[in-house]
CSV table of C-alpha atoms and ligand atoms in Angstrom, one decimal:
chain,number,residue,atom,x,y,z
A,1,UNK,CA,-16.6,11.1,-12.8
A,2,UNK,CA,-19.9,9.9,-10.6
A,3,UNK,CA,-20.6,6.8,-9.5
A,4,UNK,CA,-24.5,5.9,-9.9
A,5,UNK,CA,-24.7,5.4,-6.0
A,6,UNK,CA,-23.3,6.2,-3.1
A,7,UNK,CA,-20.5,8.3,-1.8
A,8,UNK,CA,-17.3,8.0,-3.5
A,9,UNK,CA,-14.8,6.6,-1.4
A,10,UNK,CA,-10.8,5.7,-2.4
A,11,UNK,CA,-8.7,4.8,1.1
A,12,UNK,CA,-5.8,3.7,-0.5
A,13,UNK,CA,-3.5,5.8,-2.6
A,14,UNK,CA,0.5,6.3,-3.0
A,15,UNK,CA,2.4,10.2,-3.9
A,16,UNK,CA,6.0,10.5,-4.5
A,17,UNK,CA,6.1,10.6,-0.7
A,18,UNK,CA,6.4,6.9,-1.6
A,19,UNK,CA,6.7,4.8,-4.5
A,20,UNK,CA,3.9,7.0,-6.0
A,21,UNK,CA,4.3,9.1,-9.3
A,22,UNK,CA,2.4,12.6,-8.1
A,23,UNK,CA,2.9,14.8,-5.6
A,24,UNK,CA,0.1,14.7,-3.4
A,25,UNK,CA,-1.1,17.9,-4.9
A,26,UNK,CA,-1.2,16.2,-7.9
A,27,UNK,CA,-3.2,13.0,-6.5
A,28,UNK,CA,-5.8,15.5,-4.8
A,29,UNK,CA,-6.2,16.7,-7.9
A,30,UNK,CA,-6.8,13.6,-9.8
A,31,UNK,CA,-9.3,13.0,-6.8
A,32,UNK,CA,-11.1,15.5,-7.0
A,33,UNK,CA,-11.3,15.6,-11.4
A,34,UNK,CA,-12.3,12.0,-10.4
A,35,UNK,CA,-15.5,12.6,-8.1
A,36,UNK,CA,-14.0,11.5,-4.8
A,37,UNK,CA,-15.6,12.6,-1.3
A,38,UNK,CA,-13.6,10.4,1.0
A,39,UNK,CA,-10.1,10.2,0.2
A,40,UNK,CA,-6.9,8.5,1.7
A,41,UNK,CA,-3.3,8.8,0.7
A,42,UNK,CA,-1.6,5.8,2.4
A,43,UNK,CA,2.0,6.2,1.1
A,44,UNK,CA,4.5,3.5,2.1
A,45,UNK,CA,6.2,3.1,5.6
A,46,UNK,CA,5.9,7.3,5.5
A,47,UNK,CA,3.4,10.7,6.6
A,48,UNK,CA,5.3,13.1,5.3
A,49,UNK,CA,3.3,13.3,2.2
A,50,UNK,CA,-0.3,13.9,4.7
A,51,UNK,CA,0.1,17.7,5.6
A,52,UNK,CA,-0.2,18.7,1.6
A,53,UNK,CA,-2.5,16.3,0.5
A,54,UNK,CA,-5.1,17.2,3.5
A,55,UNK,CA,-4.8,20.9,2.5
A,56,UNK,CA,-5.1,20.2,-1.6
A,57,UNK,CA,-8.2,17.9,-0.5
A,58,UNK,CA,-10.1,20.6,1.9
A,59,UNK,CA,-9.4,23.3,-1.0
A,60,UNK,CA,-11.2,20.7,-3.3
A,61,UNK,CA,-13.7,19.8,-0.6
A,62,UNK,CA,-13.1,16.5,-0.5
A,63,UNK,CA,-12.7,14.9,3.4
A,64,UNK,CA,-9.4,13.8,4.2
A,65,UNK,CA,-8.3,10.7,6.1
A,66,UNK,CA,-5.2,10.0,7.0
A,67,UNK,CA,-3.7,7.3,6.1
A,68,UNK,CA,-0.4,5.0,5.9
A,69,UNK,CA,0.6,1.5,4.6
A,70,UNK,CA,2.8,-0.3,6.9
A,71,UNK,CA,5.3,-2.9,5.6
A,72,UNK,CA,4.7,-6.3,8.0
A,73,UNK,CA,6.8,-9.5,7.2
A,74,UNK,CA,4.3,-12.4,8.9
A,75,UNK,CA,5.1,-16.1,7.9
A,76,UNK,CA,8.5,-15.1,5.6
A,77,UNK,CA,6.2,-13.1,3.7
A,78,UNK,CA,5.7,-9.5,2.6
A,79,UNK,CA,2.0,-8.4,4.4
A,80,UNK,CA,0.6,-4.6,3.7
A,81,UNK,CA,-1.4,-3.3,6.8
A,82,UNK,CA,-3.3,-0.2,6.0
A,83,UNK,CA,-4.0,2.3,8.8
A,84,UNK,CA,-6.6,4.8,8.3
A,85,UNK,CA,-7.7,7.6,10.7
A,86,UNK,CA,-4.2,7.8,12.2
A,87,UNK,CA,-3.0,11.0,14.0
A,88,UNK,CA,0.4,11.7,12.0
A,89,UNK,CA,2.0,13.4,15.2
A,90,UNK,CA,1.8,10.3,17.1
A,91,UNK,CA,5.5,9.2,18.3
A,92,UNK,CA,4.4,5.7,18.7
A,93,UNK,CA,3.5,5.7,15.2
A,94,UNK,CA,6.5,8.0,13.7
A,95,UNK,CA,9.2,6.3,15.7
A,96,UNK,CA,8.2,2.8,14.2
A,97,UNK,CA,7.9,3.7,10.7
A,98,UNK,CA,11.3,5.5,10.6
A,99,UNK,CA,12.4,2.3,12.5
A,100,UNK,CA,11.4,0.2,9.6
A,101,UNK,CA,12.6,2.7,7.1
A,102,UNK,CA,15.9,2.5,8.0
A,103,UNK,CA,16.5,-1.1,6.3
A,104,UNK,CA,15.5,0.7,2.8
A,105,UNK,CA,19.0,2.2,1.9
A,106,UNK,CA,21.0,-1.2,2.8
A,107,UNK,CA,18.3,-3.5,0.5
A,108,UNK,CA,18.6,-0.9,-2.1
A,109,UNK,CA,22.6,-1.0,-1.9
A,110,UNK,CA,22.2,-5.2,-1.8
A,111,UNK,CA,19.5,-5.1,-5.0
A,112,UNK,CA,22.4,-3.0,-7.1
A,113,UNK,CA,25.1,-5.3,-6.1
A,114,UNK,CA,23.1,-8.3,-7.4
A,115,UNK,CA,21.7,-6.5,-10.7
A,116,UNK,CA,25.1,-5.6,-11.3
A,117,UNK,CA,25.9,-9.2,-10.7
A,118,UNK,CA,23.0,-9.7,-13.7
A,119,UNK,CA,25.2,-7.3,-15.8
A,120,UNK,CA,23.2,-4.0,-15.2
A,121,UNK,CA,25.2,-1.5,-13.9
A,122,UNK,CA,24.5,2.0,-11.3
A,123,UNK,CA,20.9,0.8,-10.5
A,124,UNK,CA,21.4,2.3,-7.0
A,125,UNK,CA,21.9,5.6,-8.7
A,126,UNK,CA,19.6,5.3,-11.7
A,127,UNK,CA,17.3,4.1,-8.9
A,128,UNK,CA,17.5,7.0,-6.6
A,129,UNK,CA,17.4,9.6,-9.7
A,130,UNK,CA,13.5,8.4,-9.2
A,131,UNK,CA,12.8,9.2,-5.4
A,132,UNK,CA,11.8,12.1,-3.9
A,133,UNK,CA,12.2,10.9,-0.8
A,134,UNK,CA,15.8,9.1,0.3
A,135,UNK,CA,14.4,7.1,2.9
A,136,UNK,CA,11.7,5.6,0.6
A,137,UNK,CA,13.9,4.4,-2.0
A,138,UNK,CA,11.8,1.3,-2.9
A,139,UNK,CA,11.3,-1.4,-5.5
A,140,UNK,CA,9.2,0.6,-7.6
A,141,UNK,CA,12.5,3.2,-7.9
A,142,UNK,CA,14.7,0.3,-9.2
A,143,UNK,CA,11.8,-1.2,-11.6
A,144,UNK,CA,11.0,2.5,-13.3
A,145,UNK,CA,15.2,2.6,-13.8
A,146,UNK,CA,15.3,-1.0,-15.7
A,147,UNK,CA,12.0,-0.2,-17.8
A,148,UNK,CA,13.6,3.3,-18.6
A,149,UNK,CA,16.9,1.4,-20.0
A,150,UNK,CA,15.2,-0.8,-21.7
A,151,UNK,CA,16.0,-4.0,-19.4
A,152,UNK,CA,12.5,-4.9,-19.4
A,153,UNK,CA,9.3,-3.7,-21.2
A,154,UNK,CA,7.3,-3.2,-18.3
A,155,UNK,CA,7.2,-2.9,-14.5
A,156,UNK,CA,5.2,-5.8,-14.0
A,157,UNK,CA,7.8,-7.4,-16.2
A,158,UNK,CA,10.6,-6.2,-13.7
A,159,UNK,CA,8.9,-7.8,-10.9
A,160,UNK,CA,8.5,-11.3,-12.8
A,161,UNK,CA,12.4,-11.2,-13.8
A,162,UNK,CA,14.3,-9.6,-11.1
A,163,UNK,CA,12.7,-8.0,-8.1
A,164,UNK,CA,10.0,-10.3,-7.0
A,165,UNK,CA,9.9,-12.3,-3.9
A,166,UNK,CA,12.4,-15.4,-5.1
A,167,UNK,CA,13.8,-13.8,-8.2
A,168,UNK,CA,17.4,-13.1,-9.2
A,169,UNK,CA,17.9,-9.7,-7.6
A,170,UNK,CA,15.6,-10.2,-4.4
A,171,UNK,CA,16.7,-9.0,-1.2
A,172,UNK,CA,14.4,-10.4,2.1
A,173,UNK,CA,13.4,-7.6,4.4
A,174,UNK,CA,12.5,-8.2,7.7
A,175,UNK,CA,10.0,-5.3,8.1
A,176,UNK,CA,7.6,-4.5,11.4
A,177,UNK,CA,5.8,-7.4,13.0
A,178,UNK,CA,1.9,-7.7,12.7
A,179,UNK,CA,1.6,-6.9,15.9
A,180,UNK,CA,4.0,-3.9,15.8
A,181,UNK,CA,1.7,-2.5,13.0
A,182,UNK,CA,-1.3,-2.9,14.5
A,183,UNK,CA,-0.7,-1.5,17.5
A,184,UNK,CA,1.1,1.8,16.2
A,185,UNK,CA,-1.6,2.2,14.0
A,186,UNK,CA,-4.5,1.3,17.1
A,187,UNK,CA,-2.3,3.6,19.6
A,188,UNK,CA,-2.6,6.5,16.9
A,189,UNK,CA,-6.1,6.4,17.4
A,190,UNK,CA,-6.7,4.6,13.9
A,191,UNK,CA,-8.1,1.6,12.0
A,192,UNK,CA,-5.5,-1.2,11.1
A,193,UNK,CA,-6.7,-3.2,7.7
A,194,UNK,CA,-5.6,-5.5,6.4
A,195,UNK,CA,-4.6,-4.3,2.6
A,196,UNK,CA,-5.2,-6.5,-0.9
A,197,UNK,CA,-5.2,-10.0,0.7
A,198,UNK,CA,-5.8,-11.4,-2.5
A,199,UNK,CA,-2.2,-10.7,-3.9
A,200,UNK,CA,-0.6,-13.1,-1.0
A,201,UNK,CA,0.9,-16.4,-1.6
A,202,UNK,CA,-0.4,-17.9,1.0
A,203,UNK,CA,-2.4,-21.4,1.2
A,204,UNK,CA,-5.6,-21.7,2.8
A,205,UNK,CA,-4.8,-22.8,6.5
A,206,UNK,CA,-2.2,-19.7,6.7
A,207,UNK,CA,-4.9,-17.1,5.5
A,208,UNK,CA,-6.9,-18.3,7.9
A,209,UNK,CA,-4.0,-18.1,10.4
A,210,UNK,CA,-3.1,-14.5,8.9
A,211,UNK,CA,-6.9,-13.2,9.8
A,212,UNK,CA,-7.2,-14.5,12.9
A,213,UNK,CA,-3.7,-13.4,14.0
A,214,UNK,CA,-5.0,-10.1,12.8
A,215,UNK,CA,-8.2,-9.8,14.8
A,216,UNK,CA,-6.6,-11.1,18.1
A,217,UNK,CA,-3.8,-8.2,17.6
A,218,UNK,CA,-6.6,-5.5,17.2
A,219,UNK,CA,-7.2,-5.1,13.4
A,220,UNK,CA,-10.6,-4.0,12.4
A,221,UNK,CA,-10.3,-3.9,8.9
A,222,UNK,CA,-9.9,-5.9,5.5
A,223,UNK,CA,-10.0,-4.4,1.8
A,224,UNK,CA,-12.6,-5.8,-0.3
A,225,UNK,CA,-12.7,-3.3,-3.5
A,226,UNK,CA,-9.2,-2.7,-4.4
A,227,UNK,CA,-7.1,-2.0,-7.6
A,228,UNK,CA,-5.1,-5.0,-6.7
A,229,UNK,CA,-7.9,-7.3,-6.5
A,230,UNK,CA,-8.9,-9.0,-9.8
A,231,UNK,CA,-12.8,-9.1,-10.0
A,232,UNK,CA,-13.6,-12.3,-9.1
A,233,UNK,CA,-11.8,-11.6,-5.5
A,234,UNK,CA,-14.2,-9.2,-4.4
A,235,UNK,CA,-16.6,-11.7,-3.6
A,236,UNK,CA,-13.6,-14.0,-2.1
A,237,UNK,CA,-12.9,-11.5,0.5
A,238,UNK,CA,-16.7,-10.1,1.1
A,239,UNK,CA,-17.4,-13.3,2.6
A,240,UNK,CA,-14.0,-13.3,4.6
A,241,UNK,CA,-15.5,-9.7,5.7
A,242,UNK,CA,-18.7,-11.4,6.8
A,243,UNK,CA,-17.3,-14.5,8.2
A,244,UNK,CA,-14.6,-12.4,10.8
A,245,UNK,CA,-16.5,-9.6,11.3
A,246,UNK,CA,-14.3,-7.2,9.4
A,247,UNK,CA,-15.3,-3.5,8.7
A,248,UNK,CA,-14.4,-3.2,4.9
A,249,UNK,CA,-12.5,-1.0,3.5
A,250,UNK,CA,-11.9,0.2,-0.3
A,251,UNK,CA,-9.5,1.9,-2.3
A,252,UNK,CA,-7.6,1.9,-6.3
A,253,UNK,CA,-4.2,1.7,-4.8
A,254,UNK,CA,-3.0,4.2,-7.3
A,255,UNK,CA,0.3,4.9,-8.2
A,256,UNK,CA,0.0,7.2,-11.2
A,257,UNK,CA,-2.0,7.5,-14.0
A,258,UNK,CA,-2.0,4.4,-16.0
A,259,UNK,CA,0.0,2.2,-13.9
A,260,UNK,CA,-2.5,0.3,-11.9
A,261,UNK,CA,-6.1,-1.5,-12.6
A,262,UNK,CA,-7.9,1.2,-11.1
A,263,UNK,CA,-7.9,4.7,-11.7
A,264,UNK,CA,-8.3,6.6,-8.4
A,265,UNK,CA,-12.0,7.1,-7.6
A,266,UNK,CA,-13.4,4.7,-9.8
A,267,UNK,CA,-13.6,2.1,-8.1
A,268,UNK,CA,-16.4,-0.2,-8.1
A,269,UNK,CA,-19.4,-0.4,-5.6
A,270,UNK,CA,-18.8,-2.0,-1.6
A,271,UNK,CA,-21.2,-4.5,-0.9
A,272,UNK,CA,-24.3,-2.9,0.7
A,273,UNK,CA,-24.7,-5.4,3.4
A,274,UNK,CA,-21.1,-4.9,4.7
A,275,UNK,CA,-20.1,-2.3,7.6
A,276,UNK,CA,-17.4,-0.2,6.4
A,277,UNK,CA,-14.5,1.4,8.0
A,278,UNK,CA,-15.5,4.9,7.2
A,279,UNK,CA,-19.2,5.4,8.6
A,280,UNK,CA,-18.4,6.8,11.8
A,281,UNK,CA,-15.8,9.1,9.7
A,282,UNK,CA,-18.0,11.1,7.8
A,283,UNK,CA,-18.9,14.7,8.2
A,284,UNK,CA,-21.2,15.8,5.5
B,1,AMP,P1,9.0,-2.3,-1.7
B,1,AMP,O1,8.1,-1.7,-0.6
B,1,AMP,O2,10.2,-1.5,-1.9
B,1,AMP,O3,9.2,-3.8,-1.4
B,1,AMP,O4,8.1,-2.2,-3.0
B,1,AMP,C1,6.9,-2.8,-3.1
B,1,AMP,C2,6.1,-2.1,-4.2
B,1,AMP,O5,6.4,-2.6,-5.4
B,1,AMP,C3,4.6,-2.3,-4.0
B,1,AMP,O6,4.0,-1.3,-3.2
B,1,AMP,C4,4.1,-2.1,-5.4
B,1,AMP,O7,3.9,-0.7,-5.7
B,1,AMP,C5,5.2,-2.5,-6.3
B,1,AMP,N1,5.0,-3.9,-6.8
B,1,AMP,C6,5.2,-5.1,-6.2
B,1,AMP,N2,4.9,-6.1,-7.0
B,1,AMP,C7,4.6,-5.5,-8.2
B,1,AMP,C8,4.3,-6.0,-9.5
B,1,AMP,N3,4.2,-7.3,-9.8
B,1,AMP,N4,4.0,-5.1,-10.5
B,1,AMP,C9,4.1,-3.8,-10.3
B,1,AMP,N5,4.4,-3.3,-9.1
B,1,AMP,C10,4.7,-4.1,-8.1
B,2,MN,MN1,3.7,0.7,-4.0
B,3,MN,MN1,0.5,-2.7,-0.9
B,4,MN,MN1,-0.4,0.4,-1.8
């Protein structure tokens, strides 16, 4: 697919590395059927996936970035902090992810004891039958067991009933700080954005808190185009762009085919007037 301008940019994508449903062979390879020249995979809290998914990109010719999304808990609240441009060998970097990986396998163990509680039964090992990677086991994992049983018609669905933030089988996570993420990310020589801000809960006076927090800690960044944004928050966060001097970044957030709003790279033009993240990044 082409885009009628432009360069074709997606900075935000997930493999079975995390929560994703493709290798990142397979992702590359949607990429590149899908036209994109600039391409991230930013799987959850992990880098394992990079290695493969920069060597399926170069043998597609599409320039790699790489990328993770870092799980922050600022005000009681799930935030998703993008880094982009990050060296993966980084200890700085590697020794806090794994650090905030670690709380995955407990949560899991405490969401199956309350879904059992809700009268489903072995969601920690229908859950895990799922992940390719044990110490990613994540909400995603337990959602695709309930649709696949029949608890609930759809993912989404899941999240409404029993794994979203307040629902019957949530379990709070207290993940890396803001400023934990943005400084592995900044010491790993990349950019720290700030990922979907349109899918937070918070009220005005704390998004402003949240972007300013942000910017003192070192964060460049803020999506604008996203797969998690609904249409009418493009413009929404372009001005938030504009109004802290963000870089903006963009990217479909895919999962898998079908399962998100946005199919990787086909995303929907950046603002022109708006600096992006990516223009010193480019080689071609
Ligand atoms: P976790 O990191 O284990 O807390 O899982 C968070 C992941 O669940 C996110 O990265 C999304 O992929 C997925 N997720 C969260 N909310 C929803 C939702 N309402 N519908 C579908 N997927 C969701
Ligand atoms: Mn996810
Ligand atoms: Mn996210
Ligand atoms: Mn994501």
């Amino acid at each position: 697919m082409t885009r009628p301008s432009g360069l074709n940019v997606d900075l935000h994508s997930h493999s079975t590395a995390s929560d994703g449903w493709l290798s990142p062979q397979a992702v590359a390879q949607r990429a590149a059927d899908n036209g994109v020249q600039l391409w991230a995979l930013t799987d959850h809290d992990e880098l394992s996936g990079l290695p493969a998914a920069r060597a399926a990109a170069e043998s597609h010719g599409i320039q790699f970035i790489s990328g993770v999304e870092v799980s922050v808990t600022w005000a009681n609240r799930t935030v998703h902090i993008v880094g982009l441009n990050v060296d993966e060998r980084n200890v700085a970097l590697y020794d806090g992810l794994a650090y905030i990986r670690q709380g995955r396998i407990v949560r899991a163990q405490a969401i199956a004891d309350k879904l059992e509680q809700l009268g489903i039964a072995n969601a920690y090992d229908g859950a895990l039958a799922y992940v390719s990677n044990p110490e990613l086991i994540s909400r995603t994992h337990f959602a695709r067991f309930l649709v696949d049983k029949g608890y609930s018609p759809t993912i989404n669905d899941v999240f409404k009933r029993y794994l979203g933030d307040g629902k019957p089988a949530y379990v709070p996570m207290q993940w890396a700080t803001l400023d934990e993420a943005v400084t592995w990310i900044t010491q790993a020589g990349g950019k720290a954005v700030i990922a979907h801000p349109g899918r937070y809960e918070f009220t005005d006076l704390q998004f402003e808190a949240l972007f300013r927090h942000f910017k003192e800690a070192g964060g460049v960044g803020i999506e604008v185009i996203t797969g998690s944004h609904r249409s009418d928050q493009y413009a929404t966060y372009a001005q938030v762009a504009r109004r802290f001097g963000f870089e903006v970044s963009c990217g479909s957030d895919f999962h898998g085919p079908g399962k998100g709003r946005l199919d990787i790279g086909c995303l929907p033009p950046t603002p022109a007037d708006l600096a992006t993240v990516w223009q010193d990044w480019l080689t071609t």
